[in-house]
GROMACS .gro file of C-alpha atoms in nm:
model
  277
    1MET     CA    1   1.327   1.944   0.645
    2LYS     CA    2   1.392   2.003   1.013
    3ASP     CA    3   1.032   2.124   1.047
    4ALA     CA    4   0.907   1.805   0.879
    5ALA     CA    5   1.111   1.586   1.115
    6ALA     CA    6   0.978   1.789   1.409
    7CYS     CA    7   0.630   1.648   1.336
    8PHE     CA    8   0.751   1.314   1.478
    9ALA     CA    9   0.760   1.218   1.846
   10ASP     CA   10   1.092   1.163   2.024
   11LYS     CA   11   1.041   0.787   1.991
   12PHE     CA   12   0.930   0.695   1.641
   13ALA     CA   13   0.992   0.456   1.353
   14TYR     CA   14   0.988   0.557   0.987
   15ASP     CA   15   1.008   0.321   0.690
   16ASP     CA   16   1.061   0.427   0.331
   17GLY     CA   17   0.969   0.136   0.103
   18GLN     CA   18   1.262   0.210  -0.127
   19TYR     CA   19   1.531   0.161   0.139
   20LEU     CA   20   1.648  -0.106   0.382
   21GLY     CA   21   1.577  -0.071   0.751
   22SER     CA   22   1.386   0.173   0.969
   23ILE     CA   23   1.480   0.523   1.080
   24SER     CA   24   1.445   0.610   1.447
   25THR     CA   25   1.643   0.934   1.491
   26LYS     CA   26   1.538   1.277   1.372
   27SER     CA   27   1.882   1.354   1.231
   28ASP     CA   28   1.862   1.049   1.002
   29LEU     CA   29   1.504   1.141   0.911
   30GLU     CA   30   1.613   1.492   0.812
   31LYS     CA   31   1.888   1.344   0.593
   32LEU     CA   32   1.637   1.114   0.420
   33PHE     CA   33   1.401   1.404   0.351
   34GLN     CA   34   1.690   1.620   0.225
   35ARG     CA   35   1.808   1.348  -0.015
   36GLY     CA   36   1.458   1.316  -0.153
   37ALA     CA   37   1.433   1.693  -0.203
   38LYS     CA   38   1.770   1.711  -0.382
   39ALA     CA   39   1.653   1.450  -0.633
   40LEU     CA   40   1.361   1.672  -0.740
   41PRO     CA   41   1.352   1.991  -0.951
   42PRO     CA   42   1.379   2.323  -0.762
   43ASN     CA   43   1.057   2.436  -0.592
   44ALA     CA   44   0.888   2.099  -0.644
   45VAL     CA   45   0.576   2.052  -0.428
   46MET     CA   46   0.421   1.738  -0.280
   47VAL     CA   47   0.045   1.750  -0.340
   48VAL     CA   48  -0.191   1.544  -0.123
   49ASP     CA   49  -0.463   1.396  -0.344
   50HIS     CA   50  -0.656   1.225  -0.064
   51ILE     CA   51  -0.620   1.211   0.312
   52ALA     CA   52  -0.798   0.988   0.562
   53LYS     CA   53  -0.793   1.096   0.928
   54CYS     CA   54  -0.945   0.846   1.168
   55PRO     CA   55  -1.122   1.029   1.454
   56THR     CA   56  -1.099   0.723   1.679
   57SER     CA   57  -0.741   0.600   1.643
   58GLY     CA   58  -0.582   0.919   1.509
   59ASN     CA   59  -0.429   0.719   1.221
   60ILE     CA   60  -0.364   0.907   0.898
   61GLY     CA   61  -0.348   0.769   0.545
   62THR     CA   62  -0.248   0.978   0.243
   63GLN     CA   63  -0.229   0.950  -0.135
   64TRP     CA   64   0.004   1.202  -0.299
   65HIS     CA   65   0.208   1.306  -0.601
   66VAL     CA   66   0.485   1.560  -0.667
   67GLU     CA   67   0.451   1.855  -0.905
   68LYS     CA   68   0.689   2.099  -1.067
   69GLU     CA   69   0.659   2.471  -0.995
   70ASP     CA   70   0.433   2.510  -1.300
   71GLY     CA   71   0.188   2.249  -1.164
   72SER     CA   72   0.284   1.967  -1.402
   73LEU     CA   73   0.325   1.616  -1.264
   74ILE     CA   74   0.679   1.487  -1.213
   75PRO     CA   75   0.691   1.131  -1.353
   76PHE     CA   76   0.723   0.839  -1.110
   77THR     CA   77   0.637   1.045  -0.802
   78LYS     CA   78   0.298   0.906  -0.699
   79GLY     CA   79   0.255   0.712  -0.376
   80CYS     CA   80   0.081   0.646  -0.047
   81SER     CA   81   0.184   0.689   0.315
   82PHE     CA   82   0.045   0.578   0.650
   83TYR     CA   83   0.104   0.737   0.991
   84THR     CA   84   0.012   0.664   1.351
   85VAL     CA   85  -0.026   0.948   1.598
   86ASP     CA   86   0.038   0.990   1.969
   87LYS     CA   87  -0.296   1.115   2.101
   88GLN     CA   88  -0.147   1.317   2.386
   89SER     CA   89   0.114   1.512   2.192
   90GLY     CA   90  -0.044   1.494   1.846
   91LEU     CA   91   0.297   1.396   1.704
   92LEU     CA   92   0.363   1.110   1.464
   93THR     CA   93   0.490   0.783   1.614
   94THR     CA   94   0.528   0.577   1.295
   95GLY     CA   95   0.545   0.650   0.924
   96PHE     CA   96   0.546   0.421   0.621
   97LYS     CA   97   0.593   0.557   0.269
   98VAL     CA   98   0.565   0.364  -0.058
   99SER     CA   99   0.624   0.510  -0.404
  100GLU     CA  100   0.549   0.398  -0.758
  101MET     CA  101   0.824   0.207  -0.935
  102ILE     CA  102   1.044   0.373  -1.194
  103ILE     CA  103   1.084   0.047  -1.388
  104LYS     CA  104   0.743  -0.101  -1.462
  105PRO     CA  105   0.698  -0.474  -1.528
  106SER     CA  106   0.554  -0.579  -1.863
  107LYS     CA  107   0.239  -0.792  -1.878
  108GLN     CA  108   0.448  -1.085  -2.005
  109PHE     CA  109   0.685  -1.054  -1.710
  110SER     CA  110   0.391  -1.028  -1.468
  111ASP     CA  111   0.227  -1.342  -1.607
  112ALA     CA  112   0.552  -1.539  -1.587
  113LEU     CA  113   0.631  -1.420  -1.233
  114VAL     CA  114   0.284  -1.494  -1.097
  115SER     CA  115   0.278  -1.838  -1.260
  116SER     CA  116   0.620  -1.928  -1.119
  117ALA     CA  117   0.537  -1.802  -0.769
  118SER     CA  118   0.205  -1.985  -0.772
  119LYS     CA  119   0.364  -2.319  -0.865
  120MET     CA  120   0.633  -2.278  -0.600
  121MET     CA  121   0.386  -2.188  -0.326
  122GLN     CA  122   0.148  -2.470  -0.420
  123ALA     CA  123   0.438  -2.715  -0.398
  124THR     CA  124   0.525  -2.575  -0.056
  125GLU     CA  125   0.166  -2.625   0.058
  126LYS     CA  126   0.174  -2.992  -0.046
  127VAL     CA  127   0.500  -3.055   0.137
  128GLY     CA  128   0.409  -2.863   0.449
  129GLY     CA  129   0.042  -2.838   0.515
  130LEU     CA  130   0.083  -2.757   0.884
  131VAL     CA  131  -0.069  -2.434   1.005
  132THR     CA  132  -0.009  -2.296   1.354
  133ILE     CA  133  -0.290  -2.195   1.589
  134GLU     CA  134  -0.183  -1.833   1.544
  135ALA     CA  135  -0.200  -1.869   1.165
  136GLU     CA  136  -0.545  -2.028   1.190
  137ALA     CA  137  -0.663  -1.735   1.402
  138LYS     CA  138  -0.525  -1.490   1.145
  139LEU     CA  139  -0.696  -1.685   0.868
  140GLU     CA  140  -1.034  -1.673   1.040
  141GLU     CA  141  -0.995  -1.302   1.118
  142SER     CA  142  -0.890  -1.215   0.763
  143THR     CA  143  -1.183  -1.395   0.599
  144SER     CA  144  -1.478  -1.342   0.836
  145GLU     CA  145  -1.724  -1.085   0.708
  146SER     CA  146  -1.745  -0.788   0.945
  147GLY     CA  147  -1.653  -0.423   0.989
  148SER     CA  148  -1.638  -0.135   0.743
  149ILE     CA  149  -1.682  -0.157   0.366
  150ILE     CA  150  -1.303  -0.160   0.319
  151GLU     CA  151  -1.262  -0.449   0.565
  152LYS     CA  152  -1.539  -0.641   0.388
  153TYR     CA  153  -1.357  -0.594   0.057
  154PHE     CA  154  -1.031  -0.741   0.188
  155GLN     CA  155  -1.215  -1.021   0.370
  156ALA     CA  156  -1.389  -1.116   0.045
  157TRP     CA  157  -1.054  -1.108  -0.139
  158ASN     CA  158  -0.902  -1.339   0.120
  159ARG     CA  159  -1.194  -1.582   0.077
  160ARG     CA  160  -1.139  -1.559  -0.302
  161ASP     CA  161  -1.502  -1.451  -0.328
  162MET     CA  162  -1.435  -1.200  -0.602
  163GLU     CA  163  -1.802  -1.129  -0.671
  164ALA     CA  164  -1.846  -1.024  -0.308
  165ALA     CA  165  -1.531  -0.811  -0.342
  166LEU     CA  166  -1.671  -0.647  -0.658
  167ASN     CA  167  -1.999  -0.577  -0.479
  168CYS     CA  168  -1.804  -0.338  -0.255
  169PHE     CA  169  -1.749  -0.106  -0.556
  170VAL     CA  170  -1.971   0.118  -0.765
  171ASP     CA  171  -2.008   0.034  -1.135
  172GLU     CA  172  -1.797   0.334  -1.245
  173CYS     CA  173  -1.505   0.250  -1.014
  174ILE     CA  174  -1.139   0.325  -1.087
  175TYR     CA  175  -0.870   0.101  -0.941
  176GLU     CA  176  -0.497   0.161  -0.982
  177THR     CA  177  -0.219  -0.079  -0.881
  178GLU     CA  178   0.154  -0.012  -0.844
  179ASP     CA  179   0.345  -0.326  -0.745
  180PRO     CA  180   0.617  -0.558  -0.880
  181VAL     CA  181   0.359  -0.773  -1.062
  182PHE     CA  182   0.059  -0.560  -1.155
  183VAL     CA  183   0.092  -0.201  -1.276
  184ASP     CA  184  -0.228  -0.082  -1.437
  185VAL     CA  185  -0.543   0.127  -1.409
  186PHE     CA  186  -0.875  -0.059  -1.420
  187ARG     CA  187  -1.180   0.146  -1.513
  188GLY     CA  188  -1.523   0.003  -1.439
  189LYS     CA  189  -1.635  -0.318  -1.271
  190GLU     CA  190  -1.569  -0.540  -1.570
  191ALA     CA  191  -1.203  -0.440  -1.588
  192LEU     CA  192  -1.170  -0.479  -1.211
  193ARG     CA  193  -1.340  -0.820  -1.228
  194GLU     CA  194  -1.084  -0.939  -1.482
  195HIS     CA  195  -0.800  -0.820  -1.259
  196LEU     CA  196  -0.941  -0.982  -0.943
  197LEU     CA  197  -1.011  -1.313  -1.117
  198ARG     CA  198  -0.658  -1.313  -1.256
  199ASN     CA  199  -0.530  -1.269  -0.902
  200ALA     CA  200  -0.754  -1.546  -0.772
  201ALA     CA  201  -0.637  -1.787  -1.041
  202ALA     CA  202  -0.269  -1.706  -0.991
  203LEU     CA  203  -0.228  -1.701  -0.614
  204PRO     CA  204  -0.283  -2.012  -0.398
  205SER     CA  205  -0.542  -2.011  -0.124
  206ALA     CA  206  -0.269  -1.982   0.141
  207CYS     CA  207  -0.205  -1.618   0.046
  208ARG     CA  208  -0.379  -1.356   0.257
  209ILE     CA  209  -0.369  -0.977   0.269
  210ILE     CA  210  -0.331  -0.886   0.636
  211LEU     CA  211  -0.450  -0.541   0.739
  212ASP     CA  212  -0.190  -0.400   0.977
  213ASP     CA  213  -0.370  -0.072   1.038
  214LEU     CA  214  -0.658   0.138   0.911
  215ALA     CA  215  -0.743   0.506   0.891
  216ILE     CA  216  -1.122   0.507   0.857
  217ASP     CA  217  -1.254   0.854   0.777
  218SER     CA  218  -1.619   0.780   0.706
  219ALA     CA  219  -1.725   1.143   0.734
  220ASN     CA  220  -1.510   1.232   0.433
  221GLY     CA  221  -1.547   0.900   0.253
  222LYS     CA  222  -1.175   0.809   0.269
  223PHE     CA  223  -0.997   0.493   0.386
  224GLY     CA  224  -0.621   0.460   0.435
  225VAL     CA  225  -0.483   0.107   0.468
  226LYS     CA  226  -0.145  -0.037   0.568
  227TRP     CA  227  -0.107  -0.406   0.484
  228HIS     CA  228   0.124  -0.698   0.409
  229LEU     CA  229   0.095  -1.031   0.229
  230GLU     CA  230   0.124  -1.366   0.408
  231ALA     CA  231   0.134  -1.731   0.301
  232ASN     CA  232   0.042  -1.997   0.558
  233GLY     CA  233   0.068  -1.733   0.829
  234VAL     CA  234   0.423  -1.627   0.733
  235SER     CA  235   0.494  -1.275   0.606
  236ILE     CA  236   0.635  -1.265   0.253
  237PRO     CA  237   0.944  -1.038   0.234
  238ASN     CA  238   0.910  -0.704   0.054
  239LEU     CA  239   0.536  -0.736   0.007
  240ARG     CA  240   0.410  -0.462   0.236
  241GLY     CA  241   0.211  -0.170   0.109
  242CYS     CA  242  -0.032   0.116   0.155
  243SER     CA  243  -0.362   0.187  -0.015
  244MET     CA  244  -0.613   0.469  -0.038
  245TYR     CA  245  -0.981   0.420  -0.113
  246THR     CA  246  -1.260   0.671  -0.165
  247MET     CA  247  -1.628   0.606  -0.098
  248ASP     CA  248  -1.937   0.706  -0.294
  249GLU     CA  249  -2.152   0.911  -0.055
  250ASP     CA  250  -2.487   0.801  -0.196
  251SER     CA  251  -2.432   0.424  -0.206
  252GLY     CA  252  -2.168   0.383   0.066
  253LEU     CA  253  -1.965   0.173  -0.180
  254LEU     CA  254  -1.605   0.221  -0.285
  255ARG     CA  255  -1.550   0.454  -0.579
  256SER     CA  256  -1.171   0.430  -0.623
  257GLY     CA  257  -0.869   0.239  -0.499
  258PHE     CA  258  -0.495   0.295  -0.524
  259ASP     CA  259  -0.252   0.021  -0.411
  260VAL     CA  260   0.124   0.077  -0.382
  261THR     CA  261   0.372  -0.193  -0.277
  262GLU     CA  262   0.721  -0.142  -0.138
  263ALA     CA  263   1.016  -0.187  -0.373
  264PRO     CA  264   1.107  -0.552  -0.441
  265VAL     CA  265   1.478  -0.463  -0.426
  266LYS     CA  266   1.576  -0.211  -0.159
  267LEU     CA  267   1.872   0.025  -0.148
  268PRO     CA  268   2.111  -0.005   0.152
  269GLY     CA  269   2.211   0.290   0.365
  270PHE     CA  270   2.546   0.355   0.200
  271VAL     CA  271   2.372   0.396  -0.138
  272GLN     CA  272   2.153   0.666   0.018
  273ASP     CA  273   2.472   0.847   0.122
  274LEU     CA  274   2.604   0.831  -0.234
  275PHE     CA  275   2.284   0.994  -0.358
  276ALA     CA  276   2.342   1.282  -0.117
  277VAL     CA  277   2.684   1.367  -0.269
   0.00000   0.00000   0.00000
């Protein structure tokens, strides 16, 4: 694990979506990696399913899972990560890792949670209604149609133009979500349409997905995304995430998507120490 920590620059920040706070020392990073390794079977291997390396920014997005020595998937070990890179040294300056949840919400729980959150946020909109200049600028940026196919998809989502969002995908698309509300795999445009429309009906117009960073690897047809959710320009706690998208070479449209959100309830540092015992 010392070799893994050595891939980071002297000044860095690393966030694991399961735990509170950021890590900024290599000794603490080594401990985190060691704890994760101890929780897995002997000789387990992390397999990178997709990787997006941006030739311009140097950003790296990955989708991964963990396998046993015999090549079988270890349950609840899928996820996405996003990294920024120092161009001079080639070392990592930030890392953000999000993993699938062990306890999955039921559809009934998801419906109830979304309905409750929607009513609460709509009531907040009626009481408040004031949006700062900064929030207005974010709103315009997040909804204006420009940039790569992945940016156009998120811009359409933020406008609640779900048909335009669907037009960013091929007919045979596969979309997987891993978050506190929606955990499912949607195969084909019709299934994805139902999911997007359900989102549009549940979440008030004040909600926006803000793209914090991108790893656009057009040559290999891969897009890594780091994002968070906002309402009226204010970040919603514990709703950050990473995604990986693949592109169809012939059409230039998105073929697959995989969204993973950080844990809704995070473990404090002393709990991490208990796991290491």
